[in-house]
Amino acid sequence: MKFELTILGCGSAVPTLQRNAAAQVLNVLERYFLIDCGEGTQQQLRRFRVPYNKINHIFISHLHGDHFFGLIGLLSSFSLQNRRAELHIYSDKRLQEIIEFQLKVMNSRLNYPLIFHHLDREPGLIYEDRMMTVHAFPLKHRYEAPVTGFLFAEKEKERNIKREMTDAFQVPVAFMHRLKKGEDFVTPDGEIIANGRLTTAPPAPRSYAYMTDTLFRESFAEYVKGVDLLYHESTYGNEFADLAKETFHSTAGQAARMAVLAGVKHLLLGHFSSRYPDPAPLLEQAREVFPNTDLCYDGAIFELPAVKRG
Amino acid sequence: MKFELTILGCGSAVPTLQRNAAAQVLNVLERYFLIDCGEGTQQQLRRFRVPYNKINHIFISHLHGDHFFGLIGLLSSFSLQNRRAELHIYSDKRLQEIIEFQLKVMNSRLNYPLIFHHLDREPGLIYEDRMMTVHAFPLKHRYEAPVTGFLFAEKEKERNIKREMTDAFQVPVAFMHRLKKGEDFVTPDGEIIANGRLTTAPPAPRSYAYMTDTLFRESFAEYVKGVDLLYHESTYGNEFADLAKETFHSTAGQAARMAVLAGVKHLLLGHFSSRYPDPAPLLEQAREVFPNTDLCYDGAIFELPAVKRG
């Protein structure tokens, strides 16, 4: 029951040899979500041994090249490798125009259904299945490329039956699904058996939020309140606060401030400017504000273990 | 006075971890020519330390993704790095549509002039300067992607003056440019001094030809007659001759046969199918027909030294 993030690229506009363009894979319970798809993402997927044929959903934050130039190559490779499964893309609607125009001009067809879901500027649910949800929310970047953040969250799971206790109280099978939802059990004699005696709490639902590229705005904290893991861009160190503002990016200190405001558990910094061959100074700056911060690097894996509750 | 080929990627349709998508840089006398530009080319340029800001001419063989999906990223990075110099692209005219459509939809502008030169199906000169020429010629691949081959050749250089001899015969300065062109000198007394006594021959002009992706056709040999170095695709080994034909590709044996027919000096094999993690068997097959054959690998450098003549 994994919840695991693999960083495929954490560079910014111009990639470096240390850092590829933006891309990540989030594995939630064996669902593989690709988040951004900069140039070279298909090679990074191979390099870090991600089972990329399992990717059925791709989320593109915005239409700057370092976040989507790898998409057409990945789509083509899927086709060459005889993919048949539907592929869903969540993005600015203009991405559909770009992809479809290229395929048309190339006289090329994909073997599998490609389904675009257009993101608007309203926060809301964009994906849901039995176990989890994805919400989108608007961030603030340059005018030509409206940016969307994403929040991936497990749903609350059902409670776990204590078999020896339900046997002892002779709970009928037909009542089990109500027990799992937290109801108390009433015996034929009218005795109330508290749910907590018959079940244990499931692990807490886990959550991950992705925020890049964006200016820092306090109001964004509401979208990512209390998430377990937050990836926040930190293109610059605090010494370039003016440049960050001018280019609609954030500093390490601002990323940390967001983590504090939103009360998240763990912060990851990424999208480092190529001026930082080693982004260690950014880590220091962030940790002064929010100690539980880590740096991303290409190939880094961050796993959220399932945590038992009381 | 270099003439040097760097292989950036020698994979085929689907790249592998060993082999990136198609791209090469040819350095002719410090002119840097990029030939094809598959996804990830800008990273390969960095990896192999090519001074890529010196690239002013890009040649795209055809519109299959593994030969051009890296172009938009490279063009964007040039712009982000404040390139100002003109960039020339030689390609199928549809590539201009693809690039311009993307830039338009992204509301993006390049900082530098981008000049497209459309290749048609006629063989001919497409580039010329004081020192060299580039010729294009049609190959045969799938209908949706007409393929062009390229021939890069130095021009014949002027002869080198033997200073001690021109001094001895008191050749006037005004006559030197005629000497360099091979004329004999006639002294004021009417004595004819053979040019060969006053000059030495320049190194032989060097040449390189690029042929991918293509079916084998004997008639193509005329385009690359006697080149010093020939890159010929060898997607498959001889055991897949039928598959090669079906997919409009060549085998190792056919590549070697082309080298023999054209009387080239040195053959390079590339564009290997991902089914060959190690293409050594292809080398063996080719060498049976044309011994002076080598395999490409990403990062390989092949230099043509300037060779003195008699």
Coordinates of C-alpha atoms in Angstrom, one line a residue:
Chain A
M1 CA 0.0 0.0 0.0
K2 CA 2.6 2.5 -1.2
F3 CA 2.4 6.2 -1.3
E4 CA 5.7 7.1 -2.9
L5 CA 7.1 10.1 -4.9
T6 CA 10.0 9.7 -7.3
I7 CA 11.7 12.9 -8.6
L8 CA 12.5 12.6 -12.3
G9 CA 13.7 16.1 -12.7
C10 CA 13.9 19.1 -10.4
G11 CA 15.7 21.7 -12.6
S12 CA 14.1 24.9 -13.9
A13 CA 13.9 26.7 -17.2
V14 CA 17.2 25.5 -18.6
P15 CA 18.1 22.0 -17.5
T16 CA 21.6 21.1 -16.2
L17 CA 23.5 17.9 -16.2
Q18 CA 22.6 17.5 -12.5
R19 CA 18.9 18.3 -12.9
N20 CA 16.5 17.4 -15.7
A21 CA 13.4 19.4 -16.5
A22 CA 10.4 19.1 -14.2
A23 CA 8.8 15.7 -13.8
Q24 CA 7.7 13.4 -11.0
V25 CA 5.9 10.2 -10.5
L26 CA 3.6 9.6 -7.6
N27 CA 2.7 6.1 -6.8
V28 CA -0.5 5.9 -4.8
L29 CA -1.5 2.3 -4.1
E30 CA 0.0 1.2 -7.5
R31 CA -1.7 4.0 -9.4
Y32 CA 1.1 5.9 -11.2
F33 CA 0.5 9.6 -11.7
L34 CA 3.0 11.6 -13.8
I35 CA 3.2 15.2 -12.7
D36 CA 4.8 17.5 -15.3
C37 CA 6.7 16.1 -18.2
G38 CA 9.7 18.1 -19.2
E39 CA 12.0 17.1 -22.0
G40 CA 13.8 13.8 -21.3
T41 CA 11.1 12.5 -19.0
Q42 CA 10.8 9.2 -20.8
Q43 CA 14.5 8.6 -20.4
Q44 CA 14.3 9.5 -16.7
L45 CA 11.4 7.0 -16.2
R46 CA 13.7 4.3 -17.7
R47 CA 16.7 5.5 -15.7
F48 CA 14.9 5.3 -12.4
R49 CA 13.1 2.1 -13.3
V50 CA 9.5 3.4 -13.0
P51 CA 7.0 1.0 -14.6
Y52 CA 5.9 3.7 -16.9
N53 CA 3.4 1.6 -18.8
K54 CA 1.3 1.8 -15.7
I55 CA 1.0 5.6 -16.0
N56 CA -2.6 6.4 -16.9
H57 CA -2.9 10.0 -15.7
I58 CA -0.6 12.9 -16.5
F59 CA -0.9 16.3 -14.8
I60 CA 0.7 19.3 -16.5
S61 CA 1.0 22.3 -14.2
H62 CA 1.5 24.9 -17.0
L63 CA 2.6 25.5 -20.5
H64 CA 6.3 26.4 -20.1
G65 CA 8.5 24.1 -22.0
D66 CA 10.4 22.8 -19.0
H67 CA 7.1 21.3 -17.8
F68 CA 5.8 19.7 -21.0
F69 CA 8.3 19.4 -23.8
G70 CA 8.8 15.7 -23.0
L71 CA 5.1 14.8 -23.4
I72 CA 5.0 14.3 -27.2
G73 CA 8.0 11.9 -27.0
L74 CA 6.4 9.9 -24.2
L75 CA 3.1 9.7 -26.0
S76 CA 4.8 8.5 -29.2
S77 CA 6.9 5.9 -27.3
F78 CA 3.7 4.6 -25.7
S79 CA 2.3 4.2 -29.1
L80 CA 5.3 2.5 -30.6
Q81 CA 5.2 0.1 -27.7
N82 CA 1.6 -0.8 -28.5
R83 CA 0.0 0.7 -25.5
R84 CA -3.8 0.2 -25.7
A85 CA -5.0 1.6 -22.3
E86 CA -6.6 5.0 -22.1
L87 CA -4.3 7.9 -21.2
H88 CA -5.7 10.9 -19.4
I89 CA -4.1 14.3 -19.5
Y90 CA -5.0 17.1 -17.1
S91 CA -3.8 20.5 -18.4
D92 CA -4.4 23.9 -19.9
K93 CA -6.6 23.3 -22.9
R94 CA -4.0 24.7 -25.3
L95 CA -1.8 21.6 -24.7
Q96 CA -4.4 19.5 -26.5
E97 CA -4.1 21.9 -29.5
I98 CA -0.3 21.6 -29.4
I99 CA -0.3 17.8 -29.2
E100 CA -3.0 17.3 -31.8
F101 CA -1.5 19.7 -34.2
Q102 CA 1.8 17.9 -34.1
L103 CA 0.3 14.5 -34.6
K104 CA -1.8 15.8 -37.5
V105 CA 1.1 17.5 -39.3
M106 CA 3.2 14.4 -38.8
N107 CA 0.4 12.2 -40.2
S108 CA 0.8 10.2 -37.0
R109 CA -1.8 8.4 -34.9
L110 CA -1.6 7.0 -31.4
N111 CA -2.7 3.4 -30.8
Y112 CA -4.6 4.3 -27.7
P113 CA -7.3 6.7 -26.6
L114 CA -5.8 10.0 -25.4
I115 CA -8.3 12.0 -23.3
F116 CA -7.7 15.6 -22.3
H117 CA -9.2 17.2 -19.3
H118 CA -9.0 20.9 -19.4
L119 CA -8.1 22.7 -16.2
D120 CA -9.8 26.0 -15.5
R121 CA -8.9 28.5 -12.8
E122 CA -11.4 27.2 -10.3
P123 CA -10.2 25.1 -7.5
G124 CA -11.9 21.7 -7.4
L125 CA -11.9 17.9 -7.8
I126 CA -10.4 16.7 -11.0
Y127 CA -9.9 13.0 -10.4
E128 CA -11.5 10.5 -8.0
D129 CA -11.6 6.8 -7.6
R130 CA -12.5 4.4 -4.8
M131 CA -9.3 5.1 -2.8
M132 CA -8.2 8.6 -3.6
T133 CA -8.8 12.1 -5.0
V134 CA -6.9 14.7 -6.9
H135 CA -7.8 18.4 -6.5
A136 CA -6.5 21.3 -8.6
F137 CA -6.0 24.8 -7.5
P138 CA -4.7 28.0 -9.2
L139 CA -1.3 29.4 -8.5
K140 CA 0.3 32.6 -9.8
H141 CA 2.9 32.6 -12.6
R142 CA 3.5 34.6 -15.8
Y143 CA 0.4 35.7 -17.7
E144 CA 1.0 33.5 -20.7
A145 CA 1.1 30.4 -18.6
P146 CA -1.6 30.1 -15.9
V147 CA -0.4 27.5 -13.4
T148 CA -2.3 24.9 -11.5
G149 CA -1.2 23.1 -8.3
F150 CA -2.3 19.6 -7.5
L151 CA -3.3 17.8 -4.3
F152 CA -3.3 14.0 -4.2
A153 CA -5.0 12.5 -1.2
E154 CA -6.0 9.1 -0.1
K155 CA -9.6 8.8 1.1
E156 CA -10.4 7.8 4.6
K157 CA -10.2 4.0 4.8
E158 CA -12.7 1.7 6.5
R159 CA -12.0 0.5 10.0
N160 CA -10.3 -2.9 10.4
I161 CA -12.4 -5.7 12.0
K162 CA -10.9 -7.4 15.1
R163 CA -12.0 -10.9 14.2
E164 CA -11.6 -12.4 17.6
M165 CA -13.9 -9.7 19.1
T166 CA -16.6 -9.9 16.4
D167 CA -16.6 -13.7 16.9
A168 CA -16.9 -13.3 20.7
F169 CA -19.8 -11.0 20.4
Q170 CA -21.3 -13.0 17.5
V171 CA -21.6 -10.0 15.2
P172 CA -23.5 -11.1 12.1
V173 CA -21.6 -11.0 8.7
A174 CA -24.3 -8.7 7.4
F175 CA -23.4 -6.0 9.9
M176 CA -19.7 -6.0 9.1
H177 CA -19.8 -3.2 6.6
R178 CA -21.5 -1.0 9.1
L179 CA -18.8 -1.9 11.7
K180 CA -16.2 -0.9 9.2
K181 CA -17.8 2.5 8.8
G182 CA -17.6 3.0 12.6
E183 CA -21.1 2.1 13.9
D184 CA -21.5 0.6 17.3
F185 CA -23.0 -2.9 17.5
V186 CA -26.1 -3.6 19.5
T187 CA -26.5 -7.3 20.7
P188 CA -29.8 -9.1 20.5
D189 CA -30.0 -8.4 24.3
G190 CA -29.8 -4.7 23.7
E191 CA -26.2 -4.3 24.9
I192 CA -24.2 -1.6 23.1
I193 CA -20.7 -2.7 22.1
A194 CA -18.7 0.4 21.2
N195 CA -17.2 0.2 17.8
G196 CA -13.7 0.8 19.2
R197 CA -13.9 -2.6 20.9
L198 CA -14.6 -4.4 17.7
T199 CA -12.4 -2.5 15.2
T200 CA -9.1 -0.7 15.0
A201 CA -8.6 2.6 13.2
P202 CA -7.1 2.4 9.7
P203 CA -3.9 4.2 8.9
A204 CA -4.4 7.9 8.4
P205 CA -5.0 9.0 4.8
R206 CA -1.9 10.3 3.2
S207 CA -1.6 13.4 1.0
Y208 CA 0.9 15.1 -1.3
A209 CA 0.7 18.6 -2.9
Y210 CA 2.7 20.0 -5.8
M211 CA 3.2 23.8 -6.2
T212 CA 5.3 25.0 -9.1
D213 CA 5.9 27.5 -10.7
T214 CA 4.5 30.3 -8.6
L215 CA 4.8 33.5 -6.7
F216 CA 4.4 33.2 -3.0
R217 CA 0.9 34.1 -1.8
E218 CA -0.3 33.5 1.7
S219 CA -3.7 32.7 0.5
F220 CA -2.4 29.6 -1.3
A221 CA -1.9 27.9 2.0
E222 CA -5.6 27.1 2.3
Y223 CA -5.3 24.7 -0.7
V224 CA -2.7 22.5 1.0
K225 CA -3.7 22.6 4.6
G226 CA -2.1 19.9 6.7
V227 CA -0.7 17.8 3.8
D228 CA 1.8 15.2 4.7
L229 CA 4.2 16.2 1.9
L230 CA 4.5 19.4 0.1
Y231 CA 6.7 20.0 -3.0
H232 CA 7.1 23.8 -3.4
E233 CA 9.3 25.4 -5.9
S234 CA 12.3 27.2 -4.6
T235 CA 13.9 28.6 -7.8
Y236 CA 16.0 31.1 -5.8
G237 CA 17.6 31.6 -2.5
N238 CA 16.4 34.5 -0.2
E239 CA 19.2 36.7 -1.6
F240 CA 17.3 36.8 -4.9
A241 CA 13.9 37.7 -3.5
D242 CA 13.5 40.6 -6.0
L243 CA 14.5 38.4 -8.9
A244 CA 12.0 35.7 -7.7
K245 CA 9.2 38.3 -7.6
E246 CA 10.1 39.7 -11.0
T247 CA 10.2 36.2 -12.6
F248 CA 7.1 35.0 -10.7
H249 CA 9.0 32.4 -8.7
S250 CA 9.6 31.7 -5.0
T251 CA 12.5 31.7 -2.7
A252 CA 13.5 29.0 -0.3
G253 CA 12.3 31.1 2.6
Q254 CA 8.9 31.6 1.0
A255 CA 8.6 27.9 0.3
A256 CA 9.2 27.3 4.0
R257 CA 6.8 30.0 5.0
M258 CA 4.1 28.2 2.9
A259 CA 4.9 25.0 4.8
V260 CA 4.4 26.8 8.1
L261 CA 1.2 28.6 7.1
A262 CA -0.3 25.4 5.7
G263 CA 0.8 23.3 8.7
V264 CA 2.3 20.6 6.4
K265 CA 4.4 17.8 7.8
H266 CA 7.3 17.7 5.4
L267 CA 8.5 20.1 2.8
L268 CA 10.5 19.4 -0.4
L269 CA 12.3 22.1 -2.3
G270 CA 12.8 21.8 -6.1
H271 CA 12.9 23.7 -9.4
F272 CA 16.3 25.1 -8.6
S273 CA 17.8 27.8 -10.8
S274 CA 20.8 26.6 -12.8
R275 CA 22.8 29.1 -10.8
Y276 CA 22.8 26.6 -7.9
P277 CA 25.0 23.7 -8.9
D278 CA 24.6 22.7 -5.3
P279 CA 21.3 23.9 -3.7
A280 CA 22.5 23.3 -0.1
P281 CA 22.3 27.0 0.8
L282 CA 18.6 26.9 -0.1
L283 CA 18.0 24.0 2.3
E284 CA 19.6 26.0 5.1
Q285 CA 17.5 29.0 4.4
A286 CA 14.3 26.9 4.4
R287 CA 15.2 25.0 7.5
E288 CA 15.6 28.2 9.5
V289 CA 11.8 28.6 9.0
F290 CA 10.6 25.1 8.6
P291 CA 13.0 22.4 9.9
N292 CA 11.5 19.3 8.3
T293 CA 12.6 20.3 4.8
D294 CA 14.5 18.3 2.3
L295 CA 16.1 19.0 -1.1
C296 CA 15.0 17.2 -4.2
Y297 CA 17.4 15.6 -6.6
D298 CA 16.8 13.6 -9.8
G299 CA 16.1 10.0 -8.7
A300 CA 15.2 10.9 -5.1
I301 CA 12.4 8.8 -3.6
F302 CA 10.2 10.0 -0.8
E303 CA 7.9 7.4 0.7
L304 CA 5.1 8.2 3.0
P305 CA 4.6 5.2 5.3
A306 CA 1.1 4.2 6.4
V307 CA 0.8 5.5 9.9
K308 CA -1.3 3.7 12.5
R309 CA -3.7 5.8 14.6
G310 CA -4.7 5.5 18.2
Chain B
M1 CA 41.4 22.8 -38.8
K2 CA 39.1 20.2 -37.3
F3 CA 36.7 18.0 -39.1
E4 CA 35.1 16.0 -36.3
L5 CA 31.9 14.2 -35.7
T6 CA 30.4 13.8 -32.2
I7 CA 27.5 11.2 -31.8
L8 CA 24.9 12.6 -29.4
G9 CA 22.4 9.8 -29.9
C10 CA 22.4 6.7 -32.0
G11 CA 19.2 5.0 -30.9
S12 CA 16.1 4.5 -33.0
A13 CA 12.3 5.1 -32.5
V14 CA 12.2 4.3 -28.8
P15 CA 15.4 5.5 -27.0
T16 CA 17.1 3.3 -24.5
L17 CA 19.3 4.1 -21.5
Q18 CA 22.4 3.3 -23.7
R19 CA 21.3 5.2 -26.7
N20 CA 19.5 8.6 -26.9
A21 CA 17.4 9.6 -29.9
A22 CA 19.2 10.7 -33.1
A23 CA 21.5 13.6 -33.0
Q24 CA 25.1 14.4 -34.1
V25 CA 27.3 17.5 -34.2
L26 CA 29.7 17.9 -37.0
N27 CA 32.5 20.4 -36.4
V28 CA 34.0 21.6 -39.7
L29 CA 36.7 24.1 -39.2
E30 CA 34.9 25.5 -36.1
R31 CA 31.5 25.6 -37.8
Y32 CA 29.2 23.5 -35.7
F33 CA 26.4 21.7 -37.6
L34 CA 23.7 19.9 -35.7
I35 CA 22.3 16.9 -37.6
D36 CA 18.9 15.7 -36.3
C37 CA 17.7 16.7 -32.9
G38 CA 15.9 13.9 -31.0
E39 CA 14.5 14.4 -27.5
G40 CA 17.2 15.1 -25.0
T41 CA 19.7 16.5 -27.5
Q42 CA 20.3 19.7 -25.5
Q43 CA 21.3 17.5 -22.5
Q44 CA 23.6 15.4 -24.7
L45 CA 25.2 18.6 -26.0
R46 CA 26.0 19.5 -22.4
R47 CA 27.0 16.0 -21.4
F48 CA 29.5 15.8 -24.2
R49 CA 30.7 19.4 -23.8
V50 CA 29.8 20.6 -27.2
P51 CA 30.0 24.4 -27.3
Y52 CA 26.4 24.4 -28.5
N53 CA 26.0 28.2 -28.7
K54 CA 28.2 28.0 -31.7
I55 CA 25.6 25.9 -33.6
N56 CA 24.1 28.1 -36.3
H57 CA 22.8 25.5 -38.7
I58 CA 20.5 22.5 -37.9
F59 CA 19.7 19.8 -40.4
I60 CA 16.7 17.6 -39.8
S61 CA 16.5 14.5 -41.9
H62 CA 12.7 13.8 -41.5
L63 CA 9.7 14.3 -39.3
H64 CA 9.7 11.2 -37.1
G65 CA 9.9 12.2 -33.5
D66 CA 13.1 10.5 -32.7
H67 CA 14.8 12.9 -35.1
F68 CA 13.3 16.3 -34.0
F69 CA 11.4 16.2 -30.7
G70 CA 14.4 17.8 -29.0
L71 CA 14.3 20.8 -31.3
I72 CA 11.7 22.9 -29.5
G73 CA 13.6 22.5 -26.2
L74 CA 16.9 23.5 -27.7
L75 CA 15.4 26.5 -29.4
S76 CA 13.8 27.6 -26.1
S77 CA 17.0 27.2 -24.2
F78 CA 18.9 29.2 -26.8
S79 CA 16.3 32.0 -26.2
L80 CA 16.5 31.7 -22.4
Q81 CA 20.3 32.0 -22.7
N82 CA 19.9 35.2 -24.7
R83 CA 21.1 34.0 -28.0
R84 CA 21.1 36.7 -30.6
A85 CA 22.7 35.0 -33.6
E86 CA 20.6 33.8 -36.5
L87 CA 19.8 30.1 -36.4
H88 CA 19.1 28.3 -39.7
I89 CA 17.0 25.1 -39.9
Y90 CA 17.0 22.9 -43.0
S91 CA 14.1 20.6 -43.0
D92 CA 10.7 19.4 -44.3
K93 CA 8.6 22.6 -44.4
R94 CA 6.1 21.1 -42.0
L95 CA 8.7 21.5 -39.2
Q96 CA 8.3 25.2 -39.5
E97 CA 4.5 24.8 -39.0
I98 CA 5.1 22.7 -35.9
I99 CA 7.6 25.0 -34.3
E100 CA 5.7 28.2 -35.1
F101 CA 2.4 26.8 -33.9
Q102 CA 3.9 25.8 -30.6
L103 CA 5.5 29.1 -30.0
K104 CA 2.3 30.9 -31.0
V105 CA 0.1 28.8 -28.7
M106 CA 2.5 29.3 -25.8
N107 CA 2.7 33.0 -26.4
S108 CA 6.4 32.6 -26.7
R109 CA 8.9 34.5 -28.8
L110 CA 12.5 33.6 -29.5
N111 CA 15.2 36.3 -29.0
Y112 CA 17.0 35.5 -32.2
P113 CA 16.1 35.2 -35.9
L114 CA 15.0 31.6 -36.8
I115 CA 15.3 31.0 -40.5
F116 CA 13.8 27.9 -42.1
H117 CA 15.1 26.5 -45.3
H118 CA 12.7 24.0 -46.8
L119 CA 14.1 20.8 -48.3
D120 CA 12.4 19.5 -51.4
R121 CA 13.0 16.1 -53.0
E122 CA 15.6 17.4 -55.5
P123 CA 19.3 16.7 -54.8
G124 CA 21.3 19.9 -54.6
L125 CA 23.4 22.4 -52.7
I126 CA 21.7 23.7 -49.6
Y127 CA 24.6 25.5 -47.8
E128 CA 27.8 27.1 -49.0
D129 CA 30.5 29.2 -47.5
R130 CA 34.1 30.1 -48.3
M131 CA 35.4 26.7 -47.0
M132 CA 32.7 24.1 -47.5
T133 CA 29.4 23.0 -48.9
V134 CA 26.4 20.9 -47.8
H135 CA 24.4 19.0 -50.3
A136 CA 21.0 17.3 -49.7
F137 CA 19.7 14.2 -51.4
P138 CA 16.5 12.2 -51.2
L139 CA 16.3 8.8 -49.4
K140 CA 13.4 6.5 -49.1
H141 CA 11.5 6.0 -45.8
R142 CA 7.8 5.9 -44.9
Y143 CA 5.4 8.0 -47.0
E144 CA 4.5 10.4 -44.2
A145 CA 8.1 11.3 -43.6
P146 CA 10.2 12.0 -46.7
V147 CA 13.8 11.7 -45.7
T148 CA 16.8 13.7 -46.8
G149 CA 20.4 12.7 -46.6
F150 CA 23.2 15.2 -46.2
L151 CA 26.7 15.5 -47.5
F152 CA 29.2 17.9 -45.8
A153 CA 32.3 18.6 -47.8
E154 CA 35.3 20.9 -47.5
K155 CA 36.1 22.8 -50.7
E156 CA 39.5 22.3 -52.4
K157 CA 41.9 24.6 -50.6
E158 CA 44.5 26.8 -52.2
R159 CA 48.1 25.5 -52.5
N160 CA 50.6 26.5 -49.9
I161 CA 53.5 28.8 -50.9
K162 CA 57.0 27.6 -50.3
R163 CA 58.4 30.9 -49.1
E164 CA 62.1 30.1 -49.6
M165 CA 61.4 29.1 -53.2
T166 CA 59.3 32.2 -54.1
D167 CA 62.0 34.4 -52.6
A168 CA 64.7 32.6 -54.6
F169 CA 62.8 33.1 -57.9
Q170 CA 61.7 36.6 -56.8
V171 CA 58.0 35.9 -57.4
P172 CA 56.2 39.2 -57.0
V173 CA 53.6 39.5 -54.2
A174 CA 50.9 40.3 -56.8
F175 CA 51.3 36.9 -58.4
M176 CA 50.9 34.9 -55.2
H177 CA 47.2 34.4 -55.4
R178 CA 47.7 32.8 -58.9
L179 CA 50.4 30.6 -57.6
K180 CA 48.0 29.4 -54.8
K181 CA 45.6 28.4 -57.5
G182 CA 48.2 26.3 -59.3
E183 CA 49.6 28.5 -62.1
D184 CA 53.2 28.2 -63.1
F185 CA 55.4 31.2 -62.8
V186 CA 57.2 32.7 -65.7
T187 CA 60.3 34.7 -64.8
P188 CA 61.1 38.1 -66.5
D189 CA 63.7 36.1 -68.6
G190 CA 60.9 33.8 -69.9
E191 CA 61.8 30.8 -67.8
I192 CA 58.8 28.7 -66.7
I193 CA 59.0 27.6 -63.1
A194 CA 56.5 24.7 -62.5
N195 CA 54.0 25.5 -59.8
G196 CA 55.0 22.3 -58.0
R197 CA 58.5 23.8 -57.3
L198 CA 57.0 26.9 -55.6
T199 CA 54.0 25.4 -53.7
T200 CA 52.9 22.3 -51.9
A201 CA 49.5 20.7 -52.3
P202 CA 47.0 21.5 -49.5
P203 CA 45.4 18.6 -47.5
A204 CA 42.7 16.7 -49.4
P205 CA 39.2 18.1 -48.8
R206 CA 37.3 16.0 -46.3
S207 CA 33.7 14.9 -46.5
Y208 CA 31.0 13.3 -44.4
A209 CA 27.6 11.9 -45.4
Y210 CA 24.6 11.1 -43.2
M211 CA 22.0 8.6 -44.4
T212 CA 19.1 7.7 -42.0
D213 CA 16.3 6.5 -42.0
T214 CA 16.2 4.7 -45.3
L215 CA 15.6 1.6 -47.3
F216 CA 18.7 0.4 -49.1
R217 CA 18.7 1.4 -52.7
E218 CA 21.8 1.0 -54.9
S219 CA 21.1 4.2 -56.7
F220 CA 21.8 6.2 -53.5
A221 CA 25.5 5.4 -53.8
E222 CA 25.9 8.2 -56.4
Y223 CA 25.1 10.8 -53.8
V224 CA 28.0 9.8 -51.5
K225 CA 30.6 8.7 -53.9
G226 CA 34.0 8.5 -52.3
V227 CA 33.2 10.3 -49.0
D228 CA 35.7 9.9 -46.3
L229 CA 33.2 9.0 -43.6
L230 CA 29.6 7.7 -44.1
Y231 CA 27.1 7.3 -41.4
H232 CA 24.5 4.8 -42.5
E233 CA 21.6 3.6 -40.5
S234 CA 21.7 -0.1 -39.5
T235 CA 18.5 -0.4 -37.5
Y236 CA 18.6 -4.2 -37.8
G237 CA 20.9 -7.1 -38.3
N238 CA 20.8 -9.2 -41.5
E239 CA 18.6 -11.7 -39.8
F240 CA 15.8 -9.1 -39.9
A241 CA 16.1 -8.2 -43.5
D242 CA 12.3 -8.6 -44.0
L243 CA 11.5 -6.5 -41.0
A244 CA 13.9 -3.8 -42.3
K245 CA 12.2 -3.7 -45.6
E246 CA 8.8 -3.6 -44.0
T247 CA 9.7 -0.7 -41.8
F248 CA 11.7 1.1 -44.4
H249 CA 15.0 0.6 -42.7
S250 CA 18.4 -1.0 -43.5
T251 CA 20.4 -3.9 -42.2
A252 CA 24.1 -3.9 -41.2
G253 CA 24.9 -5.8 -44.4
Q254 CA 23.1 -3.2 -46.6
A255 CA 24.9 -0.3 -44.9
A256 CA 28.1 -2.0 -45.7
R257 CA 27.1 -2.7 -49.2
M258 CA 26.3 1.0 -49.6
A259 CA 29.9 1.8 -48.4
V260 CA 31.3 -0.6 -51.0
L261 CA 29.1 0.7 -53.8
A262 CA 30.0 4.3 -53.0
G263 CA 33.7 3.6 -52.4
V264 CA 33.7 5.4 -49.1
K265 CA 36.7 5.3 -46.8
H266 CA 35.1 4.6 -43.4
L267 CA 31.6 3.5 -42.4
L268 CA 29.8 4.2 -39.2
L269 CA 26.7 2.2 -38.2
G270 CA 24.0 3.7 -36.0
H271 CA 20.2 4.0 -35.4
F272 CA 20.2 0.6 -33.8
S273 CA 16.9 -1.0 -32.8
S274 CA 16.3 -1.2 -29.1
R275 CA 16.4 -5.0 -29.5
Y276 CA 20.2 -4.7 -29.6
P277 CA 21.5 -3.7 -26.2
D278 CA 24.9 -4.5 -27.7
P279 CA 25.1 -4.0 -31.4
A280 CA 28.4 -5.9 -31.8
P281 CA 26.8 -8.6 -34.1
L282 CA 25.8 -5.8 -36.5
L283 CA 29.5 -4.7 -36.6
E284 CA 30.6 -8.2 -37.5
Q285 CA 28.0 -8.5 -40.3
A286 CA 29.0 -5.2 -41.8
R287 CA 32.7 -5.9 -41.6
E288 CA 32.3 -9.1 -43.6
V289 CA 31.3 -6.8 -46.5
F290 CA 33.2 -3.6 -45.6
P291 CA 36.1 -4.1 -43.1
N292 CA 36.6 -0.4 -42.2
T293 CA 33.4 -0.1 -40.3
D294 CA 32.8 1.1 -36.7
L295 CA 29.8 1.2 -34.4
C296 CA 28.5 4.5 -33.0
Y297 CA 27.8 5.0 -29.4
D298 CA 26.5 8.1 -27.6
G299 CA 29.5 10.3 -27.0
A300 CA 31.7 8.7 -29.6
I301 CA 34.0 11.1 -31.5
F302 CA 35.3 10.4 -35.0
E303 CA 37.9 12.8 -36.2
L304 CA 39.0 13.1 -39.8
P305 CA 42.6 14.3 -39.8
A306 CA 43.8 16.6 -42.6
V307 CA 45.8 14.3 -44.9
K308 CA 48.7 15.7 -46.9
R309 CA 48.9 14.9 -50.6
G310 CA 51.9 14.1 -52.7

